[in-house]
């Protein structure tokens, strides 16, 4: 599982990996807490709503 997060992934990829279908629920319940805690980072932090946004975990 940790290996999955070492690569840059889109929100769609992360959501599918978690087997969650509701986008808003995933964003609020999973993605936002991981970003706030510093467990995941954005590839484009200055553009959080970019359609090309990816997420990754630093080593």
Short mmCIF file of N, CA and C in Angstrom, two decimals:
data_model
loop_
_atom_site.label_atom_id
_atom_site.label_comp_id
_atom_site.label_asym_id
_atom_site.label_seq_id
_atom_site.Cartn_x
_atom_site.Cartn_y
_atom_site.Cartn_z
N UNK A 1 0.82 -1.20 0.00
CA UNK A 1 0.00 0.00 0.00
C UNK A 1 0.86 1.26 0.00
N UNK A 2 1.90 1.31 0.81
CA UNK A 2 2.76 2.49 0.86
C UNK A 2 3.39 2.76 -0.50
N UNK A 3 3.67 1.70 -1.26
CA UNK A 3 4.26 1.85 -2.58
C UNK A 3 3.32 2.61 -3.52
N UNK A 4 2.03 2.42 -3.38
CA UNK A 4 1.05 3.10 -4.23
C UNK A 4 1.18 4.61 -4.11
N UNK A 5 1.42 5.11 -2.92
CA UNK A 5 1.48 6.55 -2.67
C UNK A 5 2.81 7.18 -3.02
N UNK A 6 3.81 6.41 -3.40
CA UNK A 6 5.10 6.96 -3.77
C UNK A 6 5.06 7.60 -5.16
N UNK A 7 4.09 7.25 -5.96
CA UNK A 7 3.96 7.80 -7.31
C UNK A 7 2.89 8.88 -7.31
N UNK A 8 3.02 9.80 -8.21
CA UNK A 8 2.03 10.88 -8.33
C UNK A 8 0.74 10.31 -8.90
N UNK A 9 -0.35 10.54 -8.18
CA UNK A 9 -1.65 9.99 -8.56
C UNK A 9 -2.69 11.09 -8.61
N UNK A 10 -3.65 10.93 -9.48
CA UNK A 10 -4.77 11.87 -9.57
C UNK A 10 -5.79 11.55 -8.47
N UNK A 11 -6.70 12.48 -8.25
CA UNK A 11 -7.76 12.25 -7.27
C UNK A 11 -8.57 11.02 -7.68
N UNK A 12 -8.83 10.87 -8.95
CA UNK A 12 -9.60 9.74 -9.45
C UNK A 12 -8.91 8.42 -9.14
N UNK A 13 -7.59 8.37 -9.32
CA UNK A 13 -6.84 7.15 -9.02
C UNK A 13 -6.87 6.83 -7.53
N UNK A 14 -6.68 7.86 -6.71
CA UNK A 14 -6.71 7.65 -5.26
C UNK A 14 -8.09 7.19 -4.80
N UNK A 15 -9.11 7.80 -5.36
CA UNK A 15 -10.48 7.46 -4.99
C UNK A 15 -10.80 6.02 -5.39
N UNK A 16 -10.39 5.61 -6.57
CA UNK A 16 -10.62 4.23 -7.02
C UNK A 16 -9.87 3.25 -6.12
N UNK A 17 -8.64 3.60 -5.73
CA UNK A 17 -7.85 2.74 -4.86
C UNK A 17 -8.55 2.51 -3.52
N UNK A 18 -9.26 3.54 -3.05
CA UNK A 18 -9.98 3.45 -1.77
C UNK A 18 -11.37 2.84 -1.93
N UNK A 19 -11.76 2.53 -3.15
CA UNK A 19 -13.08 1.95 -3.44
C UNK A 19 -14.22 2.86 -2.96
N UNK A 20 -14.07 4.16 -3.20
CA UNK A 20 -15.12 5.12 -2.85
C UNK A 20 -15.63 5.76 -4.13
N UNK A 21 -16.94 5.84 -4.26
CA UNK A 21 -17.52 6.36 -5.50
C UNK A 21 -17.95 7.82 -5.40
N UNK A 22 -18.24 8.31 -4.20
CA UNK A 22 -18.70 9.68 -4.04
C UNK A 22 -17.52 10.64 -3.95
N UNK A 23 -17.39 11.49 -4.96
CA UNK A 23 -16.25 12.41 -5.05
C UNK A 23 -16.17 13.36 -3.87
N UNK A 24 -17.28 13.97 -3.52
CA UNK A 24 -17.29 14.95 -2.43
C UNK A 24 -16.96 14.30 -1.08
N UNK A 25 -17.52 13.12 -0.83
CA UNK A 25 -17.21 12.41 0.41
C UNK A 25 -15.72 12.08 0.47
N UNK A 26 -15.15 11.60 -0.64
CA UNK A 26 -13.73 11.28 -0.67
C UNK A 26 -12.90 12.52 -0.38
N UNK A 27 -13.25 13.62 -1.00
CA UNK A 27 -12.49 14.85 -0.83
C UNK A 27 -12.51 15.32 0.63
N UNK A 28 -13.68 15.31 1.24
CA UNK A 28 -13.82 15.80 2.62
C UNK A 28 -13.32 14.81 3.66
N UNK A 29 -13.61 13.54 3.48
CA UNK A 29 -13.31 12.54 4.51
C UNK A 29 -11.92 11.92 4.40
N UNK A 30 -11.34 11.93 3.20
CA UNK A 30 -10.06 11.26 3.02
C UNK A 30 -8.97 12.24 2.56
N UNK A 31 -9.19 12.87 1.43
CA UNK A 31 -8.14 13.68 0.82
C UNK A 31 -7.76 14.91 1.66
N UNK A 32 -8.73 15.69 2.07
CA UNK A 32 -8.44 16.90 2.85
C UNK A 32 -7.70 16.59 4.16
N UNK A 33 -8.13 15.60 4.94
CA UNK A 33 -7.38 15.28 6.16
C UNK A 33 -5.94 14.84 5.89
N UNK A 34 -5.72 14.07 4.82
CA UNK A 34 -4.36 13.64 4.49
C UNK A 34 -3.49 14.83 4.08
N UNK A 35 -4.06 15.76 3.34
CA UNK A 35 -3.32 16.96 2.95
C UNK A 35 -3.04 17.84 4.17
N UNK A 36 -4.04 18.04 5.02
CA UNK A 36 -3.87 18.87 6.22
C UNK A 36 -2.82 18.30 7.17
N UNK A 37 -2.76 16.98 7.26
CA UNK A 37 -1.80 16.33 8.16
C UNK A 37 -0.39 16.26 7.55
N UNK A 38 -0.28 16.59 6.27
CA UNK A 38 1.02 16.54 5.61
C UNK A 38 1.42 15.17 5.10
N UNK A 39 0.50 14.24 5.09
CA UNK A 39 0.79 12.88 4.62
C UNK A 39 0.84 12.83 3.09
N UNK A 40 0.05 13.69 2.45
CA UNK A 40 0.08 13.82 0.99
C UNK A 40 0.36 15.27 0.65
N UNK A 41 0.96 15.46 -0.53
CA UNK A 41 1.22 16.81 -1.03
C UNK A 41 0.69 16.93 -2.44
N UNK A 42 0.42 18.16 -2.85
CA UNK A 42 -0.03 18.43 -4.21
C UNK A 42 1.17 18.70 -5.11
N UNK A 43 1.05 18.31 -6.38
CA UNK A 43 2.10 18.63 -7.34
C UNK A 43 2.02 20.09 -7.75
N UNK A 44 0.84 20.68 -7.65
CA UNK A 44 0.64 22.09 -7.99
C UNK A 44 -0.03 22.80 -6.80
N UNK A 45 0.73 23.07 -5.74
CA UNK A 45 0.11 23.65 -4.54
C UNK A 45 -0.51 25.03 -4.76
N UNK A 46 -0.03 25.76 -5.75
CA UNK A 46 -0.59 27.08 -6.04
C UNK A 46 -1.87 27.00 -6.86
N UNK A 47 -2.22 25.81 -7.35
CA UNK A 47 -3.43 25.61 -8.14
C UNK A 47 -4.18 24.37 -7.62
N UNK A 48 -4.77 24.45 -6.42
CA UNK A 48 -5.40 23.26 -5.84
C UNK A 48 -6.57 22.69 -6.63
N UNK A 49 -7.19 23.48 -7.49
CA UNK A 49 -8.34 23.00 -8.26
C UNK A 49 -7.99 22.65 -9.70
N UNK A 50 -6.73 22.56 -10.00
CA UNK A 50 -6.31 22.25 -11.36
C UNK A 50 -6.76 20.85 -11.77
N UNK A 51 -7.26 20.70 -12.99
CA UNK A 51 -7.65 19.36 -13.45
C UNK A 51 -6.44 18.44 -13.63
N UNK A 52 -5.25 19.01 -13.67
CA UNK A 52 -4.02 18.22 -13.81
C UNK A 52 -3.35 17.94 -12.46
N UNK A 53 -4.05 18.28 -11.38
CA UNK A 53 -3.50 18.11 -10.04
C UNK A 53 -3.22 16.64 -9.75
N UNK A 54 -2.08 16.38 -9.15
CA UNK A 54 -1.71 15.04 -8.70
C UNK A 54 -1.30 15.13 -7.24
N UNK A 55 -1.30 14.00 -6.58
CA UNK A 55 -0.96 13.94 -5.16
C UNK A 55 0.12 12.89 -4.97
N UNK A 56 1.00 13.14 -4.00
CA UNK A 56 2.09 12.21 -3.73
C UNK A 56 2.50 12.29 -2.27
N UNK A 57 3.25 11.30 -1.86
CA UNK A 57 3.79 11.25 -0.51
C UNK A 57 5.29 11.41 -0.61
N UNK A 58 5.84 12.34 0.15
CA UNK A 58 7.30 12.50 0.15
C UNK A 58 7.93 11.40 0.96
N UNK A 59 9.13 11.08 0.62
CA UNK A 59 9.86 10.01 1.33
C UNK A 59 10.33 10.47 2.66
#
